[in-house]
Amino acid sequence: MAGQNRGKRRIFAVMAVLAALVLFPVVYMILASFRGETGISVLAYYDVFLAEPGYLAKFWRSLGLCLVIALGQTLVSCLGGMAFSKMPFPGWKPCFLIMALFMILPIQVTLLPNYILLEKMNLLNTWWALILPAVFSPFGTVWLAVIFRGLPSEWTDAAKLDGAGLFGCVFRILVPAARPAVITLFILSFVDGWNMVEQPITFLENPGQYPLSVFLAGITENSIPVQAVCGILCLIPVTFLFLYYRDEMAEGIGDSIWS
């Protein structure tokens, strides 16, 4: 019994040290946001939220951009997952393998082909250059195809007999049954869009169009408290999603591991 208690205390100590290391940058950023010339000050919050509307404008535009990306990728992935899992077609296995291979490619490898394609479509220097490649990312389709394949085909067959079409089978049968995985995909795609840096720098020429993730790198001329407040502002959406949907994310990732 004493040995078990010592083992638990050691595990707790290790976890406490790891938690402290992870939380230290966040705690430091919060403390730095209240730093003033003579002591504690909220002037940086006033500058970001009231005095300089450009900060909040970037935040809301970036939030809208990432919501469009997350919703679009989730919709496309649900339909693609249905096609690869419940509607086998000639040559689906090689296509699925190719998508899985493209999924593991680093973003830097696909920047040039995407740039050439977007240039031919006259979409450079618009936010469509950021939205379309993200919406049609292969990750979500591959992941949901694996999840949907683990669901009984009898469910969709019964829905078809009842007159349900493609969208009915996807959004009335598969999506509710795989709700944690779909929510997890939405959050991961949102976070991926929220943190994008290479794509805006490559596809956009006007710095005024840059999302908040890139804009943060350009505020070094301001005071440290202003930088800290902007960093806190950038943390709010992601932190909210992770905390609010933490159970769904744990279940969704677990389902993907055991599928």
mmCIF file of C-alpha atoms in Angstrom:
data_model
loop_
_atom_site.group_PDB
_atom_site.id
_atom_site.type_symbol
_atom_site.label_atom_id
_atom_site.label_comp_id
_atom_site.label_asym_id
_atom_site.label_seq_id
_atom_site.Cartn_x
_atom_site.Cartn_y
_atom_site.Cartn_z
ATOM 1 C CA MET A 1 0.000 0.000 0.000
ATOM 2 C CA ALA A 2 2.818 2.403 0.903
ATOM 3 C CA GLY A 3 4.549 1.604 -2.395
ATOM 4 C CA GLN A 4 1.364 2.364 -4.336
ATOM 5 C CA ASN A 5 0.995 5.697 -2.555
ATOM 6 C CA ARG A 6 4.581 6.622 -3.352
ATOM 7 C CA GLY A 7 3.991 5.691 -6.987
ATOM 8 C CA LYS A 8 0.875 7.859 -7.146
ATOM 9 C CA ARG A 9 2.724 10.779 -5.557
ATOM 10 C CA ARG A 10 5.516 10.467 -8.125
ATOM 11 C CA ILE A 11 3.035 10.396 -10.987
ATOM 12 C CA PHE A 12 1.253 13.411 -9.519
ATOM 13 C CA ALA A 13 4.547 15.272 -9.167
ATOM 14 C CA VAL A 14 5.516 14.532 -12.779
ATOM 15 C CA MET A 15 2.098 15.614 -14.055
ATOM 16 C CA ALA A 16 2.253 18.782 -11.942
ATOM 17 C CA VAL A 17 5.658 19.677 -13.412
ATOM 18 C CA LEU A 18 4.424 19.044 -16.959
ATOM 19 C CA ALA A 19 1.278 21.104 -16.324
ATOM 20 C CA ALA A 20 3.381 23.952 -14.953
ATOM 21 C CA LEU A 21 5.621 23.895 -18.029
ATOM 22 C CA VAL A 22 2.627 23.945 -20.363
ATOM 23 C CA LEU A 23 0.757 26.670 -18.473
ATOM 24 C CA PHE A 24 3.753 28.913 -17.802
ATOM 25 C CA PRO A 25 3.574 30.801 -21.150
ATOM 26 C CA VAL A 26 -0.164 31.421 -20.678
ATOM 27 C CA VAL A 27 0.285 32.616 -17.085
ATOM 28 C CA TYR A 28 3.183 34.839 -18.116
ATOM 29 C CA MET A 29 1.091 36.326 -20.955
ATOM 30 C CA ILE A 30 -1.803 37.085 -18.589
ATOM 31 C CA LEU A 31 0.508 38.732 -16.061
ATOM 32 C CA ALA A 32 2.279 40.701 -18.793
ATOM 33 C CA SER A 33 -1.039 42.046 -20.068
ATOM 34 C CA PHE A 34 -1.496 43.931 -16.774
ATOM 35 C CA ARG A 35 1.996 45.377 -16.730
ATOM 36 C CA GLY A 36 2.159 49.143 -16.524
ATOM 37 C CA GLU A 37 4.917 51.715 -16.189
ATOM 38 C CA THR A 38 4.238 52.155 -12.486
ATOM 39 C CA GLY A 39 2.453 48.910 -11.599
ATOM 40 C CA ILE A 40 -0.710 47.050 -12.528
ATOM 41 C CA SER A 41 -2.554 48.627 -15.434
ATOM 42 C CA VAL A 42 -5.427 47.772 -17.779
ATOM 43 C CA LEU A 43 -4.355 50.297 -20.393
ATOM 44 C CA ALA A 44 -3.358 47.535 -22.816
ATOM 45 C CA TYR A 45 -6.890 46.097 -22.697
ATOM 46 C CA TYR A 46 -8.274 49.567 -23.395
ATOM 47 C CA ASP A 47 -5.942 49.952 -26.371
ATOM 48 C CA VAL A 48 -6.891 46.593 -27.891
ATOM 49 C CA PHE A 49 -10.647 46.576 -27.205
ATOM 50 C CA LEU A 50 -11.506 50.277 -27.475
ATOM 51 C CA ALA A 51 -8.760 52.595 -28.659
ATOM 52 C CA GLU A 52 -7.545 50.599 -31.684
ATOM 53 C CA PRO A 53 -10.462 48.981 -33.577
ATOM 54 C CA GLY A 54 -8.040 47.284 -35.950
ATOM 55 C CA TYR A 55 -7.276 44.558 -33.418
ATOM 56 C CA LEU A 56 -10.916 43.514 -32.967
ATOM 57 C CA ALA A 57 -11.582 43.859 -36.692
ATOM 58 C CA LYS A 58 -8.824 41.350 -37.377
ATOM 59 C CA PHE A 59 -10.233 39.072 -34.700
ATOM 60 C CA TRP A 60 -13.787 39.035 -36.087
ATOM 61 C CA ARG A 61 -12.654 38.649 -39.691
ATOM 62 C CA SER A 62 -10.372 35.769 -38.732
ATOM 63 C CA LEU A 63 -13.166 34.174 -36.695
ATOM 64 C CA GLY A 64 -15.545 34.356 -39.661
ATOM 65 C CA LEU A 65 -12.885 32.969 -42.000
ATOM 66 C CA CYS A 66 -12.159 29.988 -39.748
ATOM 67 C CA LEU A 67 -15.853 29.233 -39.190
ATOM 68 C CA VAL A 68 -16.379 29.109 -42.963
ATOM 69 C CA ILE A 69 -13.351 26.827 -43.329
ATOM 70 C CA ALA A 70 -14.457 24.528 -40.502
ATOM 71 C CA LEU A 71 -18.075 24.302 -41.690
ATOM 72 C CA GLY A 72 -17.038 23.770 -45.311
ATOM 73 C CA GLN A 73 -14.466 21.099 -44.513
ATOM 74 C CA THR A 74 -16.905 19.301 -42.213
ATOM 75 C CA LEU A 75 -19.634 19.301 -44.881
ATOM 76 C CA VAL A 76 -17.322 18.097 -47.650
ATOM 77 C CA SER A 77 -15.768 15.481 -45.375
ATOM 78 C CA CYS A 78 -19.157 14.096 -44.339
ATOM 79 C CA LEU A 79 -20.163 13.639 -47.981
ATOM 80 C CA GLY A 80 -16.759 12.243 -48.943
ATOM 81 C CA GLY A 81 -16.730 9.912 -45.949
ATOM 82 C CA MET A 82 -20.143 8.608 -46.983
ATOM 83 C CA ALA A 83 -18.905 7.982 -50.528
ATOM 84 C CA PHE A 84 -15.799 6.064 -49.478
ATOM 85 C CA SER A 85 -17.444 4.068 -46.687
ATOM 86 C CA LYS A 86 -20.979 3.257 -47.837
ATOM 87 C CA MET A 87 -20.982 3.799 -51.616
ATOM 88 C CA PRO A 88 -18.057 1.832 -53.084
ATOM 89 C CA PHE A 89 -17.269 2.774 -56.665
ATOM 90 C CA PRO A 90 -14.738 1.395 -59.197
ATOM 91 C CA GLY A 91 -11.244 2.412 -58.176
ATOM 92 C CA TRP A 92 -12.212 3.726 -54.739
ATOM 93 C CA LYS A 93 -9.344 1.976 -53.000
ATOM 94 C CA PRO A 94 -6.549 3.633 -55.055
ATOM 95 C CA CYS A 95 -8.322 6.991 -54.702
ATOM 96 C CA PHE A 96 -8.581 6.532 -50.952
ATOM 97 C CA LEU A 97 -4.915 5.547 -50.740
ATOM 98 C CA ILE A 98 -3.899 8.646 -52.711
ATOM 99 C CA MET A 99 -5.968 10.854 -50.403
ATOM 100 C CA ALA A 100 -4.358 9.244 -47.376
ATOM 101 C CA LEU A 101 -0.897 9.898 -48.848
ATOM 102 C CA PHE A 102 -1.741 13.535 -49.560
ATOM 103 C CA MET A 103 -3.001 13.838 -45.995
ATOM 104 C CA ILE A 104 0.470 13.226 -44.556
ATOM 105 C CA LEU A 105 2.230 15.695 -46.847
ATOM 106 C CA PRO A 106 3.454 18.852 -45.075
ATOM 107 C CA ILE A 107 1.714 22.060 -46.060
ATOM 108 C CA GLN A 108 4.928 23.450 -47.567
ATOM 109 C CA VAL A 109 4.862 20.753 -50.276
ATOM 110 C CA THR A 110 1.389 21.739 -51.511
ATOM 111 C CA LEU A 111 1.871 25.527 -51.452
ATOM 112 C CA LEU A 112 3.323 25.775 -54.967
ATOM 113 C CA PRO A 113 0.710 23.553 -56.708
ATOM 114 C CA ASN A 114 -2.063 25.393 -54.884
ATOM 115 C CA TYR A 115 -0.547 28.735 -55.850
ATOM 116 C CA ILE A 116 -0.449 27.790 -59.539
ATOM 117 C CA LEU A 117 -4.028 26.471 -59.450
ATOM 118 C CA LEU A 118 -5.367 29.504 -57.592
ATOM 119 C CA GLU A 119 -3.560 31.827 -59.993
ATOM 120 C CA LYS A 120 -5.236 30.148 -62.968
ATOM 121 C CA MET A 121 -8.593 30.521 -61.181
ATOM 122 C CA ASN A 122 -7.887 34.229 -60.483
ATOM 123 C CA LEU A 123 -8.376 33.681 -56.767
ATOM 124 C CA LEU A 124 -5.043 34.926 -55.491
ATOM 125 C CA ASN A 125 -5.204 37.894 -53.114
ATOM 126 C CA THR A 126 -8.695 36.885 -52.012
ATOM 127 C CA TRP A 127 -9.808 34.910 -48.992
ATOM 128 C CA TRP A 128 -11.069 32.196 -51.334
ATOM 129 C CA ALA A 129 -7.400 31.300 -51.756
ATOM 130 C CA LEU A 130 -7.381 30.395 -48.063
ATOM 131 C CA ILE A 131 -10.838 28.833 -47.891
ATOM 132 C CA LEU A 132 -10.933 26.450 -50.858
ATOM 133 C CA PRO A 133 -7.692 24.481 -50.210
ATOM 134 C CA ALA A 134 -8.677 24.104 -46.549
ATOM 135 C CA VAL A 135 -12.264 23.049 -47.307
ATOM 136 C CA PHE A 136 -11.087 20.294 -49.633
ATOM 137 C CA SER A 137 -8.348 19.032 -47.341
ATOM 138 C CA PRO A 138 -8.203 15.214 -47.509
ATOM 139 C CA PHE A 139 -7.797 14.756 -43.759
ATOM 140 C CA GLY A 140 -11.479 15.040 -42.863
ATOM 141 C CA THR A 141 -12.650 12.759 -45.660
ATOM 142 C CA VAL A 142 -10.161 10.035 -44.761
ATOM 143 C CA TRP A 143 -10.962 10.269 -41.065
ATOM 144 C CA LEU A 144 -14.752 10.233 -41.400
ATOM 145 C CA ALA A 145 -14.578 7.447 -43.975
ATOM 146 C CA VAL A 146 -12.845 5.306 -41.356
ATOM 147 C CA ILE A 147 -15.420 6.307 -38.718
ATOM 148 C CA PHE A 148 -18.449 5.773 -40.986
ATOM 149 C CA ARG A 149 -17.127 2.390 -42.100
ATOM 150 C CA GLY A 150 -17.435 1.208 -38.511
ATOM 151 C CA LEU A 151 -21.181 1.963 -38.497
ATOM 152 C CA PRO A 152 -23.613 -0.749 -39.652
ATOM 153 C CA SER A 153 -24.552 -0.450 -43.321
ATOM 154 C CA GLU A 154 -28.043 -1.670 -42.402
ATOM 155 C CA TRP A 155 -28.785 1.790 -40.998
ATOM 156 C CA THR A 156 -28.265 3.558 -44.311
ATOM 157 C CA ASP A 157 -29.923 0.726 -46.243
ATOM 158 C CA ALA A 158 -33.035 1.040 -44.088
ATOM 159 C CA ALA A 159 -33.028 4.808 -44.564
ATOM 160 C CA LYS A 160 -32.858 4.369 -48.349
ATOM 161 C CA LEU A 161 -35.826 1.988 -48.226
ATOM 162 C CA ASP A 162 -37.724 4.697 -46.349
ATOM 163 C CA GLY A 163 -37.027 7.103 -49.198
ATOM 164 C CA ALA A 164 -34.050 8.971 -47.750
ATOM 165 C CA GLY A 165 -31.617 10.398 -50.266
ATOM 166 C CA LEU A 166 -27.885 10.953 -49.991
ATOM 167 C CA PHE A 167 -28.159 13.965 -47.711
ATOM 168 C CA GLY A 168 -30.751 12.205 -45.580
ATOM 169 C CA CYS A 169 -28.487 9.193 -45.051
ATOM 170 C CA VAL A 170 -25.530 11.414 -44.216
ATOM 171 C CA PHE A 171 -27.112 14.024 -41.968
ATOM 172 C CA ARG A 172 -29.929 12.003 -40.404
ATOM 173 C CA ILE A 173 -28.135 8.679 -39.895
ATOM 174 C CA LEU A 174 -24.331 8.848 -40.078
ATOM 175 C CA VAL A 175 -23.625 12.296 -38.643
ATOM 176 C CA PRO A 176 -25.775 11.830 -35.485
ATOM 177 C CA ALA A 177 -24.276 8.374 -34.948
ATOM 178 C CA ALA A 178 -20.735 9.749 -35.316
ATOM 179 C CA ARG A 179 -21.415 13.103 -33.627
ATOM 180 C CA PRO A 180 -18.236 13.147 -31.450
ATOM 181 C CA ALA A 181 -16.023 12.475 -34.471
ATOM 182 C CA VAL A 182 -17.779 15.144 -36.557
ATOM 183 C CA ILE A 183 -17.453 17.720 -33.760
ATOM 184 C CA THR A 184 -13.799 16.808 -33.334
ATOM 185 C CA LEU A 185 -13.206 17.310 -37.056
ATOM 186 C CA PHE A 186 -14.911 20.707 -36.895
ATOM 187 C CA ILE A 187 -12.690 21.792 -33.995
ATOM 188 C CA LEU A 188 -9.479 20.501 -35.571
ATOM 189 C CA SER A 189 -10.237 22.196 -38.891
ATOM 190 C CA PHE A 190 -11.073 25.432 -37.052
ATOM 191 C CA VAL A 191 -7.800 25.308 -35.114
ATOM 192 C CA ASP A 192 -5.863 24.532 -38.290
ATOM 193 C CA GLY A 193 -7.382 27.561 -39.993
ATOM 194 C CA TRP A 194 -6.924 29.732 -36.913
ATOM 195 C CA ASN A 195 -3.208 28.953 -36.826
ATOM 196 C CA MET A 196 -2.458 29.177 -40.563
ATOM 197 C CA VAL A 197 0.575 31.290 -41.393
ATOM 198 C CA GLU A 198 2.226 30.037 -44.583
ATOM 199 C CA GLN A 199 -0.926 30.193 -46.718
ATOM 200 C CA PRO A 200 -1.815 33.862 -46.082
ATOM 201 C CA ILE A 201 1.789 34.957 -46.617
ATOM 202 C CA THR A 202 1.940 33.008 -49.904
ATOM 203 C CA PHE A 203 -1.513 33.663 -51.359
ATOM 204 C CA LEU A 204 -2.173 37.234 -50.161
ATOM 205 C CA GLU A 205 -0.156 40.292 -51.148
ATOM 206 C CA ASN A 206 -2.000 42.879 -49.070
ATOM 207 C CA PRO A 207 -0.970 42.687 -45.388
ATOM 208 C CA GLY A 208 -4.328 44.221 -44.509
ATOM 209 C CA GLN A 209 -5.965 40.947 -45.535
ATOM 210 C CA TYR A 210 -3.828 38.834 -43.229
ATOM 211 C CA PRO A 211 -5.726 36.939 -40.526
ATOM 212 C CA LEU A 212 -4.980 37.372 -36.848
ATOM 213 C CA SER A 213 -2.418 34.552 -36.790
ATOM 214 C CA VAL A 214 -0.131 36.460 -39.174
ATOM 215 C CA PHE A 215 -1.045 39.875 -37.830
ATOM 216 C CA LEU A 216 0.270 38.930 -34.370
ATOM 217 C CA ALA A 217 3.774 38.602 -35.803
ATOM 218 C CA GLY A 218 3.645 42.215 -36.994
ATOM 219 C CA ILE A 219 2.872 43.977 -33.721
ATOM 220 C CA THR A 220 6.364 43.773 -32.257
ATOM 221 C CA GLU A 221 6.648 47.538 -32.402
ATOM 222 C CA ASN A 222 3.950 47.851 -29.745
ATOM 223 C CA SER A 223 4.396 47.398 -26.014
ATOM 224 C CA ILE A 224 4.637 43.983 -24.413
ATOM 225 C CA PRO A 225 1.252 44.378 -22.620
ATOM 226 C CA VAL A 226 -0.477 45.045 -25.971
ATOM 227 C CA GLN A 227 1.171 41.972 -27.464
ATOM 228 C CA ALA A 228 0.039 39.931 -24.471
ATOM 229 C CA VAL A 229 -3.566 41.119 -24.758
ATOM 230 C CA CYS A 230 -3.594 40.288 -28.472
ATOM 231 C CA GLY A 231 -2.255 36.840 -27.618
ATOM 232 C CA ILE A 232 -5.044 36.351 -25.061
ATOM 233 C CA LEU A 233 -7.566 37.486 -27.671
ATOM 234 C CA CYS A 234 -6.181 34.850 -30.032
ATOM 235 C CA LEU A 235 -6.540 32.145 -27.358
ATOM 236 C CA ILE A 236 -10.218 32.782 -26.584
ATOM 237 C CA PRO A 237 -11.998 30.906 -29.444
ATOM 238 C CA VAL A 238 -9.731 27.858 -29.367
ATOM 239 C CA THR A 239 -9.852 27.596 -25.583
ATOM 240 C CA PHE A 240 -13.638 27.874 -25.593
ATOM 241 C CA LEU A 241 -14.035 25.115 -28.200
ATOM 242 C CA PHE A 242 -11.684 22.735 -26.413
ATOM 243 C CA LEU A 243 -13.281 23.275 -23.020
ATOM 244 C CA TYR A 244 -16.893 23.194 -24.222
ATOM 245 C CA TYR A 245 -16.461 20.095 -26.390
ATOM 246 C CA ARG A 246 -13.774 18.295 -24.385
ATOM 247 C CA ASP A 247 -15.946 15.188 -23.843
ATOM 248 C CA GLU A 248 -16.874 14.953 -27.528
ATOM 249 C CA MET A 249 -13.242 15.368 -28.533
ATOM 250 C CA ALA A 250 -12.080 12.631 -26.164
ATOM 251 C CA GLU A 251 -14.769 10.286 -27.471
ATOM 252 C CA GLY A 252 -14.190 11.233 -31.108
ATOM 253 C CA ILE A 253 -10.448 10.671 -30.952
ATOM 254 C CA GLY A 254 -11.038 7.411 -29.086
ATOM 255 C CA ASP A 255 -13.456 6.237 -31.776
ATOM 256 C CA SER A 256 -10.906 6.987 -34.476
ATOM 257 C CA ILE A 257 -8.228 4.984 -32.646
ATOM 258 C CA TRP A 258 -10.433 1.923 -32.195
ATOM 259 C CA SER A 259 -12.069 2.061 -35.645
#
